[in-house]
CSV table of C-alpha atoms and ligand atoms in Angstrom, one decimal:
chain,number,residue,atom,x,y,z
A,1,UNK,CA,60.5,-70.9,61.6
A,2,UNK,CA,61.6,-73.3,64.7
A,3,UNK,CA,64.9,-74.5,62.5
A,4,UNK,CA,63.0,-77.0,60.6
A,5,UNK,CA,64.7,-79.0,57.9
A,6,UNK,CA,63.6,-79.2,54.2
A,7,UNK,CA,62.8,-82.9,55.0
A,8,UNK,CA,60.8,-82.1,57.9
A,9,UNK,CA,58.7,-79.2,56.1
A,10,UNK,CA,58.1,-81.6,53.5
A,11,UNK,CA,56.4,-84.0,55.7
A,12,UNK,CA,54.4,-81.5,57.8
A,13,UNK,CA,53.5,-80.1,54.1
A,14,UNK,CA,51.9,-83.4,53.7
A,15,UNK,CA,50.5,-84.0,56.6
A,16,UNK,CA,48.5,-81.0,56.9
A,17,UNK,CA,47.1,-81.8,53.2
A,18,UNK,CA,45.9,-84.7,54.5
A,19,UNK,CA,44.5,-83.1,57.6
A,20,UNK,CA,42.5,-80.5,55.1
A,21,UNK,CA,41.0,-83.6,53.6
A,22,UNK,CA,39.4,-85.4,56.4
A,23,UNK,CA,38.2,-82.1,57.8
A,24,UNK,CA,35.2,-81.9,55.6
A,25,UNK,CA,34.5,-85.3,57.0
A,26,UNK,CA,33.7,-84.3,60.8
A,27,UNK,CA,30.4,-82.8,60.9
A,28,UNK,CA,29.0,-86.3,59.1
A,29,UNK,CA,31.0,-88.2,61.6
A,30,UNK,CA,29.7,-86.0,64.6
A,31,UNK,CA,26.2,-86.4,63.1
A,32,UNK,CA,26.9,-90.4,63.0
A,33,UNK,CA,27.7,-90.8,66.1
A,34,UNK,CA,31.4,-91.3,65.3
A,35,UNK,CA,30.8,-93.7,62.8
A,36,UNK,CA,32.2,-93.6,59.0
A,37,UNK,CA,31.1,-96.2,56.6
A,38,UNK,CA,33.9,-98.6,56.7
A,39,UNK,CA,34.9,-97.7,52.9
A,40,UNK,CA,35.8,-94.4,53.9
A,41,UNK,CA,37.5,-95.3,57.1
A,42,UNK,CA,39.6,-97.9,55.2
A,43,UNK,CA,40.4,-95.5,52.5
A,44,UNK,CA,41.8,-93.0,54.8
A,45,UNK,CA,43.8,-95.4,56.4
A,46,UNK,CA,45.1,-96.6,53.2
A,47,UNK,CA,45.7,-92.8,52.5
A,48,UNK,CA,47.7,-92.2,55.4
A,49,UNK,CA,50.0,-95.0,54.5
A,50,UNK,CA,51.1,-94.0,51.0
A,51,UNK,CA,51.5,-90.1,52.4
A,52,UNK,CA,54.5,-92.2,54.7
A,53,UNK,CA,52.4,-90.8,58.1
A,54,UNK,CA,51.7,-94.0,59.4
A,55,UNK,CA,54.1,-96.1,62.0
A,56,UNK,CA,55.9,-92.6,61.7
A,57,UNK,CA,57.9,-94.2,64.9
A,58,UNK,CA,58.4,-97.5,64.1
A,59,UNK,CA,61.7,-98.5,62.6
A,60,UNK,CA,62.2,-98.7,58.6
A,61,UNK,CA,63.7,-101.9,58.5
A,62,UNK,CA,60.4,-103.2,59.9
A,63,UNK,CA,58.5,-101.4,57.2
A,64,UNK,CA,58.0,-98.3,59.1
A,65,UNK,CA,58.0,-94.4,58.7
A,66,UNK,CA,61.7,-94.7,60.7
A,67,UNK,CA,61.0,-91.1,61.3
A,68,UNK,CA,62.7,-88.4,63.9
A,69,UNK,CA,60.6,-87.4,67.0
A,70,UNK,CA,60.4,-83.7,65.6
A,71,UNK,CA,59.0,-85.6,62.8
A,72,UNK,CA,56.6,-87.7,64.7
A,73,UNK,CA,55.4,-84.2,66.6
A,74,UNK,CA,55.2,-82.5,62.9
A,75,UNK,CA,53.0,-85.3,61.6
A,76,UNK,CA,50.4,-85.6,65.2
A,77,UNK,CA,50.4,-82.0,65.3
A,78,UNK,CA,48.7,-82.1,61.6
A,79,UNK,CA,46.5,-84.9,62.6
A,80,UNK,CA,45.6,-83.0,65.6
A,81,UNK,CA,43.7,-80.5,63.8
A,82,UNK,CA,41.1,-82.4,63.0
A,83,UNK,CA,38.1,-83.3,65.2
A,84,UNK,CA,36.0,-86.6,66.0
A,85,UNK,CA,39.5,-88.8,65.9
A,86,UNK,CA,39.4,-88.7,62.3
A,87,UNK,CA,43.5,-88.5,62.2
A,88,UNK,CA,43.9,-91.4,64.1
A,89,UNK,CA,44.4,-93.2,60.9
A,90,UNK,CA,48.0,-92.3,60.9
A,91,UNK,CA,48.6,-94.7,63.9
A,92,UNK,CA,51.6,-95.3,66.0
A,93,UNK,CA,51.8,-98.6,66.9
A,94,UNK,CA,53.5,-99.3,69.8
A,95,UNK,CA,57.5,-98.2,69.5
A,96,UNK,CA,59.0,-99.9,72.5
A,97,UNK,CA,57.7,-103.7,71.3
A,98,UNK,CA,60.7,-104.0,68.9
A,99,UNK,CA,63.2,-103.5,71.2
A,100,UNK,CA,61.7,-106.2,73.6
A,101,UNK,CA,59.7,-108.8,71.0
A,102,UNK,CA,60.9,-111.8,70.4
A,103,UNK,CA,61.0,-112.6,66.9
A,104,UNK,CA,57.9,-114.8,66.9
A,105,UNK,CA,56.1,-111.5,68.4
A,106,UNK,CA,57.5,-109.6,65.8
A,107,UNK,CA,56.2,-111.2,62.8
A,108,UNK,CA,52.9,-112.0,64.5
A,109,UNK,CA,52.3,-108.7,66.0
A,110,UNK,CA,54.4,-106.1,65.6
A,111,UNK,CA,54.8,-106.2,61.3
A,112,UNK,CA,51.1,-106.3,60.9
A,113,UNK,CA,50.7,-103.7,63.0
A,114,UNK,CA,53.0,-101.4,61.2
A,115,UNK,CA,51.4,-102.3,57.6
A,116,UNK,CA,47.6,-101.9,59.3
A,117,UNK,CA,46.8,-105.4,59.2
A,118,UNK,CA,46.5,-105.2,62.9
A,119,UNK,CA,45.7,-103.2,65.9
A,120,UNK,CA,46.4,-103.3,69.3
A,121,UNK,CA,44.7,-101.8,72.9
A,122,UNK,CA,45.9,-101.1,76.1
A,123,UNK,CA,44.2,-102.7,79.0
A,124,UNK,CA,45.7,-101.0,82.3
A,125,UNK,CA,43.7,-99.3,83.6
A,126,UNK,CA,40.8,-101.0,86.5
A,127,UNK,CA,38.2,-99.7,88.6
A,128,UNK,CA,40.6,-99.3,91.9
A,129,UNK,CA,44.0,-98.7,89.6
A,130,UNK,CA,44.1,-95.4,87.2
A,131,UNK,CA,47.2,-92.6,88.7
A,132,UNK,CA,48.3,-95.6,90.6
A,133,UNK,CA,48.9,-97.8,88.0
A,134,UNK,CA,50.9,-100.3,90.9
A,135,UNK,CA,47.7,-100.8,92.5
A,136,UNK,CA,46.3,-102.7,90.1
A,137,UNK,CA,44.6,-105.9,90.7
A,138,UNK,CA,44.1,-108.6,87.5
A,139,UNK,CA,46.6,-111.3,88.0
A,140,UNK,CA,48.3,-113.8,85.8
A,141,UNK,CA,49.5,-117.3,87.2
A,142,UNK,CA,51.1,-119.5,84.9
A,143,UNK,CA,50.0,-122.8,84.0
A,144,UNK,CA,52.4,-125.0,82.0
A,145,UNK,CA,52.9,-123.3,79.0
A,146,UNK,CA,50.3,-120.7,78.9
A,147,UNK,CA,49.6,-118.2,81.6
A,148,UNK,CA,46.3,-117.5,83.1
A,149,UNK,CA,44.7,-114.2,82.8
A,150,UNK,CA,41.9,-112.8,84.7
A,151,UNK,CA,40.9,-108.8,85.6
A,152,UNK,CA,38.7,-106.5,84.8
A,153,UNK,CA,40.2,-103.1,82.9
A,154,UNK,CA,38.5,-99.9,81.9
A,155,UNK,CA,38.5,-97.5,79.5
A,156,UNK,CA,39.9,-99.7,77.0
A,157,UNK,CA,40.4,-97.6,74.4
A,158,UNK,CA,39.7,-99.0,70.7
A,159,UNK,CA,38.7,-102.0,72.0
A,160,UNK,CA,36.2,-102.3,69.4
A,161,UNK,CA,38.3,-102.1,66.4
A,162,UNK,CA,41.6,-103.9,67.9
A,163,UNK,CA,42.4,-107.2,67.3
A,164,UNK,CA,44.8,-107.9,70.1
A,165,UNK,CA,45.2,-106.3,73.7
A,166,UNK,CA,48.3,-105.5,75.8
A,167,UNK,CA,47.1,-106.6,79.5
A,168,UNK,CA,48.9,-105.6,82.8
A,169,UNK,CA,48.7,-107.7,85.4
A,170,UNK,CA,50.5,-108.8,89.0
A,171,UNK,CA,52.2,-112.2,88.8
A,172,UNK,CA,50.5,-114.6,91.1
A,173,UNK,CA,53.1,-117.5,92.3
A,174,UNK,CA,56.5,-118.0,90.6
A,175,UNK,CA,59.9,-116.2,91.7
A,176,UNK,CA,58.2,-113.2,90.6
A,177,UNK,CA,55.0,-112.9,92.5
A,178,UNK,CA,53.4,-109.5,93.3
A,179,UNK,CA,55.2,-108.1,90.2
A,180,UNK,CA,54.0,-106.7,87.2
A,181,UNK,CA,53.8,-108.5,83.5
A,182,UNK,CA,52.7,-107.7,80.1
A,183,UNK,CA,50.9,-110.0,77.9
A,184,UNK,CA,50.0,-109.8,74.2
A,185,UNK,CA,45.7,-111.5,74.2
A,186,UNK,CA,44.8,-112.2,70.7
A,187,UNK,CA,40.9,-110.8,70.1
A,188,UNK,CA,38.8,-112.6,69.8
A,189,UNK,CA,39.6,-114.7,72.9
A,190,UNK,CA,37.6,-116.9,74.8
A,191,UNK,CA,37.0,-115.3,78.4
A,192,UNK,CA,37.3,-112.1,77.2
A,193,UNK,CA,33.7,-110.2,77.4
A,194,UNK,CA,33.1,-106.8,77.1
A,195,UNK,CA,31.1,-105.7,80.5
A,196,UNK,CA,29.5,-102.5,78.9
A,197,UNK,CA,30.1,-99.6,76.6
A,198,UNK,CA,30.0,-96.4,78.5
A,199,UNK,CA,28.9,-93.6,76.1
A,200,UNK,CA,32.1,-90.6,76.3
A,201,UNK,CA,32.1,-86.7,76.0
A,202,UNK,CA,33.7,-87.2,72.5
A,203,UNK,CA,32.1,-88.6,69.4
A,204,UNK,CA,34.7,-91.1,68.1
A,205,UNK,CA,34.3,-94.6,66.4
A,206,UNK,CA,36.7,-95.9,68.9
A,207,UNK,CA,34.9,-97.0,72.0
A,208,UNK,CA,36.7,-97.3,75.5
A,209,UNK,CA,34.9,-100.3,77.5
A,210,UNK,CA,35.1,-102.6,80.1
A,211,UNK,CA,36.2,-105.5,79.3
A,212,UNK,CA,36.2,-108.4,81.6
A,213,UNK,CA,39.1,-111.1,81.6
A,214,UNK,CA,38.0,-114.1,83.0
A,215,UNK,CA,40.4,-117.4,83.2
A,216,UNK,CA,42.0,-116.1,79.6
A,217,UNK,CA,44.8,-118.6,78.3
A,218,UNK,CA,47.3,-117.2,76.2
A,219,UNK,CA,50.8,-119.2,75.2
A,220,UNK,CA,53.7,-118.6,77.7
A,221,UNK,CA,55.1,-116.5,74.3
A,222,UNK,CA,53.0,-113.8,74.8
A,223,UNK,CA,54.8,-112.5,78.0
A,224,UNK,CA,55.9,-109.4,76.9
A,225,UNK,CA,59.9,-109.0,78.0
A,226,UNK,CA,60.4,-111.1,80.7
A,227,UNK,CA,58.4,-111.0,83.9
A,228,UNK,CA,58.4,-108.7,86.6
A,229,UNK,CA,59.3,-106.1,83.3
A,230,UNK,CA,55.2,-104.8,83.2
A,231,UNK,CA,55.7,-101.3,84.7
A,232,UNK,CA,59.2,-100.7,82.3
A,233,UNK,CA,56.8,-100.9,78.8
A,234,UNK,CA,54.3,-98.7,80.8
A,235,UNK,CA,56.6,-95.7,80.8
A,236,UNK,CA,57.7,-96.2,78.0
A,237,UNK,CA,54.8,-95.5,76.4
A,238,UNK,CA,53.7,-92.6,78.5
A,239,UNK,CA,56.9,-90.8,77.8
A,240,UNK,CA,55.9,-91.3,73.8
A,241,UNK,CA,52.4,-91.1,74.2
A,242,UNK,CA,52.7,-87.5,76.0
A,243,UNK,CA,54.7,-86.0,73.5
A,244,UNK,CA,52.3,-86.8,70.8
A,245,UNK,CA,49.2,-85.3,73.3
A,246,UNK,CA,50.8,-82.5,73.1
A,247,UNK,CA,51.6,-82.9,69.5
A,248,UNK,CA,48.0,-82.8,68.9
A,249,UNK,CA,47.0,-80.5,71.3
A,250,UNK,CA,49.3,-78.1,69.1
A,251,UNK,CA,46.9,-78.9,66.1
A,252,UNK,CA,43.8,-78.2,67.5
A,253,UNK,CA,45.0,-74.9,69.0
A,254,UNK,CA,46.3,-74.2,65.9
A,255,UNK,CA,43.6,-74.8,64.1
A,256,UNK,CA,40.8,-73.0,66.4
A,257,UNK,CA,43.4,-69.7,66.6
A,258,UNK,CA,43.1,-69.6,62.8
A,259,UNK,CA,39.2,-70.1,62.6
A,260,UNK,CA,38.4,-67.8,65.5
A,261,UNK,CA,40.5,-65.1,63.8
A,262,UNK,CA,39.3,-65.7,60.7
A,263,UNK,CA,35.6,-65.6,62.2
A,264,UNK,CA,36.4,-62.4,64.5
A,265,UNK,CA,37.7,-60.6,61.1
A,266,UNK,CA,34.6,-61.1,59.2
A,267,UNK,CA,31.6,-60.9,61.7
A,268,UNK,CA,30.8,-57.6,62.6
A,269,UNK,CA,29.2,-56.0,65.9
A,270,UNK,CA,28.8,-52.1,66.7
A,271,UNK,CA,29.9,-51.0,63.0
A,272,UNK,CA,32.9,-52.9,62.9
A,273,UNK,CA,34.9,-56.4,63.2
A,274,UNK,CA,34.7,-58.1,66.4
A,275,UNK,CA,38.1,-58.7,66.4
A,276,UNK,CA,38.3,-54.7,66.7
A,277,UNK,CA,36.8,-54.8,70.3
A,278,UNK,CA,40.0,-54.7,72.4
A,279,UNK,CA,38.3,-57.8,74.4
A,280,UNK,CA,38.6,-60.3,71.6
A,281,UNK,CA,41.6,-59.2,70.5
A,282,UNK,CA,42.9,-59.9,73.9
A,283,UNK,CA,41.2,-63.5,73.4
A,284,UNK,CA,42.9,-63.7,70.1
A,285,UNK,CA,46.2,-62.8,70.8
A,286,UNK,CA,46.9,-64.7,74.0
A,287,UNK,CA,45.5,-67.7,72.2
A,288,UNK,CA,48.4,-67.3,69.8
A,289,UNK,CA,51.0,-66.2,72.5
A,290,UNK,CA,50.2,-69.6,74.4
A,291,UNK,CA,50.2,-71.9,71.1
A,292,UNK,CA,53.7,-70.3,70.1
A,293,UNK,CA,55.4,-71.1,73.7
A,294,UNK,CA,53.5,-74.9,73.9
A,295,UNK,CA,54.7,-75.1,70.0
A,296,UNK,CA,58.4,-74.3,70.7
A,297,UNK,CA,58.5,-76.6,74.0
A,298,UNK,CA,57.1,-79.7,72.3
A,299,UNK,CA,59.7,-79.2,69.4
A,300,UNK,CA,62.7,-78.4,72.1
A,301,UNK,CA,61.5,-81.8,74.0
A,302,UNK,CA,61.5,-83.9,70.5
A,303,UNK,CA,64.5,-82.5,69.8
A,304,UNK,CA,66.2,-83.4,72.8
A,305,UNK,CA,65.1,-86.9,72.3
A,306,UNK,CA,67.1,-87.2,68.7
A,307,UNK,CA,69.5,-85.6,70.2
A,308,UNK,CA,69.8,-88.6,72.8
A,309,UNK,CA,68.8,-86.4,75.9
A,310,UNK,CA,68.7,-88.6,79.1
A,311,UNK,CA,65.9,-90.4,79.4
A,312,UNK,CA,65.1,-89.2,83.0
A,313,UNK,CA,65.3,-85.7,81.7
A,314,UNK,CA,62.9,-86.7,79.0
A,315,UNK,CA,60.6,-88.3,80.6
A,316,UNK,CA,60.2,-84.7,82.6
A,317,UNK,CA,60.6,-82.8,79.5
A,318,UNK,CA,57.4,-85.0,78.0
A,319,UNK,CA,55.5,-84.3,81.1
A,320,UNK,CA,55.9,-80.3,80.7
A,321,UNK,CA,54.8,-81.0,76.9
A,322,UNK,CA,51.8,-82.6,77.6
A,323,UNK,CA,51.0,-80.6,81.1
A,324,UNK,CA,51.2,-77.2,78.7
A,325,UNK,CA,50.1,-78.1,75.5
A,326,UNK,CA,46.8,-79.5,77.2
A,327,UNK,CA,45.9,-77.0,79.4
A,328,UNK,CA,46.7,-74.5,76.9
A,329,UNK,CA,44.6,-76.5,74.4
A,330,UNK,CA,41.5,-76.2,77.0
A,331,UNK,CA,42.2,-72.5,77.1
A,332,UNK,CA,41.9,-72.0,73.5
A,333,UNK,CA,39.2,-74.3,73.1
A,334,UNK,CA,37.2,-72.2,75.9
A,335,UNK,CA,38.6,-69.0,74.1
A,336,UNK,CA,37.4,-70.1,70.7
A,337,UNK,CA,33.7,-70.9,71.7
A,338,UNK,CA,33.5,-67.1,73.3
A,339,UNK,CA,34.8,-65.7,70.0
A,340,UNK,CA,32.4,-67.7,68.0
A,341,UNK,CA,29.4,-66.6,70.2
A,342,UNK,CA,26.6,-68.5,70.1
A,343,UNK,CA,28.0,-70.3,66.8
A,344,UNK,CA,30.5,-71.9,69.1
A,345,UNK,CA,28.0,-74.0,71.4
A,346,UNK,CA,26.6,-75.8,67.7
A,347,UNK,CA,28.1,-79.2,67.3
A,348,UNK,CA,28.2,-78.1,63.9
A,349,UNK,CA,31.0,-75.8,64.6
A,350,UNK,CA,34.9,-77.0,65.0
A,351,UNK,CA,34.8,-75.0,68.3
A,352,UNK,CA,32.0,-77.1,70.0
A,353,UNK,CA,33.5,-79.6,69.0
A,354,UNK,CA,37.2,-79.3,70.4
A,355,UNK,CA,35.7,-77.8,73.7
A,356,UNK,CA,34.1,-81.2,74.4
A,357,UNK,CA,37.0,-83.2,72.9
A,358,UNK,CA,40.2,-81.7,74.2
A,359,UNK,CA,39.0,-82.1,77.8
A,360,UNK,CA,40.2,-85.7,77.9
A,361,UNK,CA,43.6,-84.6,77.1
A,362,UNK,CA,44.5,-83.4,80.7
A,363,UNK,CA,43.1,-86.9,81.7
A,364,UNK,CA,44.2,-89.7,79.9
A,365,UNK,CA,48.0,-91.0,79.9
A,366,UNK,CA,48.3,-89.2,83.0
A,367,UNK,CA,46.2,-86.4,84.4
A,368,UNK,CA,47.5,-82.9,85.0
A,369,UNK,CA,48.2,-83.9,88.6
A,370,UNK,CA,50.4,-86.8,88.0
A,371,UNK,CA,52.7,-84.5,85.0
A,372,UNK,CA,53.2,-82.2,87.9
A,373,UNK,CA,54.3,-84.6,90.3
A,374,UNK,CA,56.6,-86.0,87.9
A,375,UNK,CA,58.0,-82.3,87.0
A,376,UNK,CA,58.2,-81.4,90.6
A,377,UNK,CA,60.1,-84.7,91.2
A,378,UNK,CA,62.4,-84.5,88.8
A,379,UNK,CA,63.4,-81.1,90.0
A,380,UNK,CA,64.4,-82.1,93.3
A,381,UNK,CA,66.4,-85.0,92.4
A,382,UNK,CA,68.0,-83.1,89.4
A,383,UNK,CA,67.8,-79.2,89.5
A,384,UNK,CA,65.6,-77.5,87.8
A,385,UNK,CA,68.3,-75.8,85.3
A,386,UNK,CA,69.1,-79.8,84.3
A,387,UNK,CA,65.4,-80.1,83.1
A,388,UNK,CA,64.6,-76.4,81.2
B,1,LIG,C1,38.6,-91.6,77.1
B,1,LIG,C2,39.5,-92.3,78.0
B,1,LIG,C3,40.3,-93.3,77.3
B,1,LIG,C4,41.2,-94.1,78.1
B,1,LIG,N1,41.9,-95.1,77.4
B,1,LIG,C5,42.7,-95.9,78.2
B,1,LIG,C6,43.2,-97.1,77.6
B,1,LIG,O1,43.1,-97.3,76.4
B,1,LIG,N2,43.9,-98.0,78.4
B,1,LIG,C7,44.0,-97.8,79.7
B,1,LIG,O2,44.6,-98.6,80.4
B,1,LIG,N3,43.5,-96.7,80.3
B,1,LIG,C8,42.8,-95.8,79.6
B,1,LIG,N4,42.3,-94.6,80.2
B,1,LIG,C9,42.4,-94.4,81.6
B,1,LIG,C10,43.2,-93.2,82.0
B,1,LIG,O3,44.6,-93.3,81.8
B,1,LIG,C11,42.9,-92.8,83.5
B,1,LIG,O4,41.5,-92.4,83.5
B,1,LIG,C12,43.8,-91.8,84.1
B,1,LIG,O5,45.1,-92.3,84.2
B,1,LIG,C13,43.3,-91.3,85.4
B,1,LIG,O6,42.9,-92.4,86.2
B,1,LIG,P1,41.5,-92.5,87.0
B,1,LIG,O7,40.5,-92.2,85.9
B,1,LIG,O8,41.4,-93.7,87.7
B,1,LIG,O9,41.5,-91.3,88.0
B,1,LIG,P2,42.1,-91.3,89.5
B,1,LIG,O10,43.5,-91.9,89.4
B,1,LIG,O11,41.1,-91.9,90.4
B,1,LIG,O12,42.2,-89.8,89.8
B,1,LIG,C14,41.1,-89.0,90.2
B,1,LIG,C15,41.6,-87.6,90.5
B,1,LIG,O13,42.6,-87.6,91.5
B,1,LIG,C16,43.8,-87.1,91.1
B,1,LIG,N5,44.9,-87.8,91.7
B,1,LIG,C17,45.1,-89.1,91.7
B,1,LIG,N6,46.3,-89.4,92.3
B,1,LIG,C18,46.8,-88.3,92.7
B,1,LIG,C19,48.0,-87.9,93.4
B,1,LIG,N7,48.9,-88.8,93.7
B,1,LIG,N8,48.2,-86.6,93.6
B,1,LIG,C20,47.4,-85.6,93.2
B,1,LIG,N9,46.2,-85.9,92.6
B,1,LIG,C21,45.9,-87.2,92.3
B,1,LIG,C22,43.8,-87.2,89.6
B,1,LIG,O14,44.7,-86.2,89.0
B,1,LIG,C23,42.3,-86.9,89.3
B,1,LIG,O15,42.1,-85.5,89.3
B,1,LIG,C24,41.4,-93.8,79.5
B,1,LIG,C25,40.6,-92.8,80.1
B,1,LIG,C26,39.7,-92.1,79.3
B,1,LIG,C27,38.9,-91.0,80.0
């Protein structure tokens, strides 16, 4: 099904084996709040790296995965079925840093990165500054040969467990003042302080706080690109980043159609399966119905991008993946908790579980909002037959 090569089966093979092994692991993690003992954690990790699904889009001759984008979806989608960010071990670092690192940055940051000596977080986001990523306010002003960082970003995702931090910030002074930069901040640094650890919907060892930057030096090597290139990186990484919500958005609704009919098969009601009751079915099958339309989009969108597709078109394309698969997702989710009756609203059960976890997808890199505004753009400027 969906034209799939031998190689790419072969590597969805093993990624969903790997899946089925951290499964067993989420109810202890959900129980822990999140938390693993850092054996385990580390053994996954390694894991993931000897099954070839981490850096799966980072180049080979950097010691990645060097894999295609419909490989990248097969392998996310896999990691996707499992709850409590558990398949976050098969990270993708950041693709678009090669392309742009100097090759200081590239030994120091982007090679450890892709054999998991090191791990990076994004810190964009701000109080005022979250759609509107241009409004943002931390500045950087440069001061002989470091620049000068200061802001204060939420949500920083992974924070915790990251040892360096992409930060966005407008350029004070210089021929490129008001513009945007990006700048690599080793962690620990001084003047970097986490302000607090908001507690999330999710249970998830990777914590999303506020960290404050305050008069943070780091060497003038560290720009990112040149300046005034900040808001470039930024969609770069949505356009990847949205595929592979999607991509996991297709696991979970994967996995919660095939628990709920397995659940609605075996429990009975009224002398007979549940899944005989023409209202569940109907809950069954258009869970199904949806998963098999968001399924072939994300793959068509992939696709398109090994195929070279324009990057304008993509970067619609990706939008439509993520906009569907995580609505969809939610839909199932909501779907799978109704099916599993009062089972589903027990953390103990995969459906609780996803209901609480997959809301974030229609929020984070880009709300549902902002993926239709960048749809509907894109279909006034290019037609909508150039897009679908
Ligand atoms: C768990 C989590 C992890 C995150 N991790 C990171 C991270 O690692 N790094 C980082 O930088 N950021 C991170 N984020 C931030 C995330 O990207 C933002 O929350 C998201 O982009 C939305 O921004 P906001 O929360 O400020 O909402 P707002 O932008 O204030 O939006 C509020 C509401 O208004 C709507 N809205 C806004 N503008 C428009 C418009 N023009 N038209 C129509 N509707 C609009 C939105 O869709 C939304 O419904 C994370 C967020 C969460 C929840």
């Amino acid at each position: 099904m969906y034209g799939l090569s031998p190689e790419d089966l072969a590597i969805q093979a093993r990624a969903r084996d790997f899946a089925d092994e951290l499964i067993p692991f989420e109810e202890q993690v959900e129980r822990s709040g999140g938390e693993l003992a850092a054996d385990v954690t580390a053994a996954h990790a390694k894991r993931a790296r000897e099954l070839g699904l981490h850096s799966t889009n980072m180049p080979a001759e950097l010691g990645g995965a060097g894999c295609t984008s419909v490989q990248q979806v097969l392998v996310q989608e896999q990691m996707g079925r499992v709850t409590n960010a558990l398949g976050w071990v098969a990270a993708t670092p950041p693709s678009w840093l090669p392309a742009v690192a100097t090759p200081d940055q590239i030994e120091r940051y982007v090679r450890p990165a892709i054999s998991g000596e090191r791990e990076e977080c994004y810190a964009i986001t701000e109080e005022g500054a979250g759609s509107d990523v241009d409004a943002i306010e931390s500045t950087a002003h440069r001061d002989g040969d470091a620049y000068v960082l200061n802001g204060v970003k939420w949500h920083v995702t992974s924070f915790n467990t990251a040892d360096f931090a992409f930060f966005q910030a407008r350029l004070k002074g210089g021929a490129h003042q008001g513009e945007h930069a990006m700048f690599l901040v080793d962690l620990p640094s001084p003047g970097v302080r986490v302000v607090r650890t908001p507690a999330y919907t999710h249970t998830i060892s990777h914590h999303h706080p506020i960290v404050a930057f305050t008069d943070v030096h780091v060497p003038a090597e560290n720009l990112v690109g040149a300046e005034g290139d900040g808001m470039a990186f930024a969609y770069e990484w949505f356009r990847f980043e949205r595929l592979m919500v999607a991509a996991r958005c297709l696991g979970a609704a994967g996995r919660l159609t095939e628990e709920m009919t397995a659940f609605a098969a075996a429990r009975h009601a009224g002398g007979r399966p549940i899944s005989d009751h023409g209202l569940v079915a109907g809950m069954l099958a258009d869970s199904l119905t949806e998963l098999f339309a968001a399924r072939a989009m994300a793959y068509e969108t992939a696709r398109g991008i090994d195929r070279g597709t324009d990057v304008k078109v993509s970067h619609a394309q990706c939008s439509m993946a993520k906009l569907y698969c995580s609505e969809m997702a939610g839909r199932v989710a909501d779907r799978a908790v109704q099916v599993f009756g009062g089972r589903g609203y027990m953390r103990e059960n995969v459906a609780e579980r996803f209901y609480r976890e997959l809301r974030v997808e229609r929020l984070w890199e880009g709300t549902s909002e902002i993926q239709r505004l960048i749809i509907a753009r894109q279909m006034t400027k290019r037609g909508p037959a150039t897009l679908a």
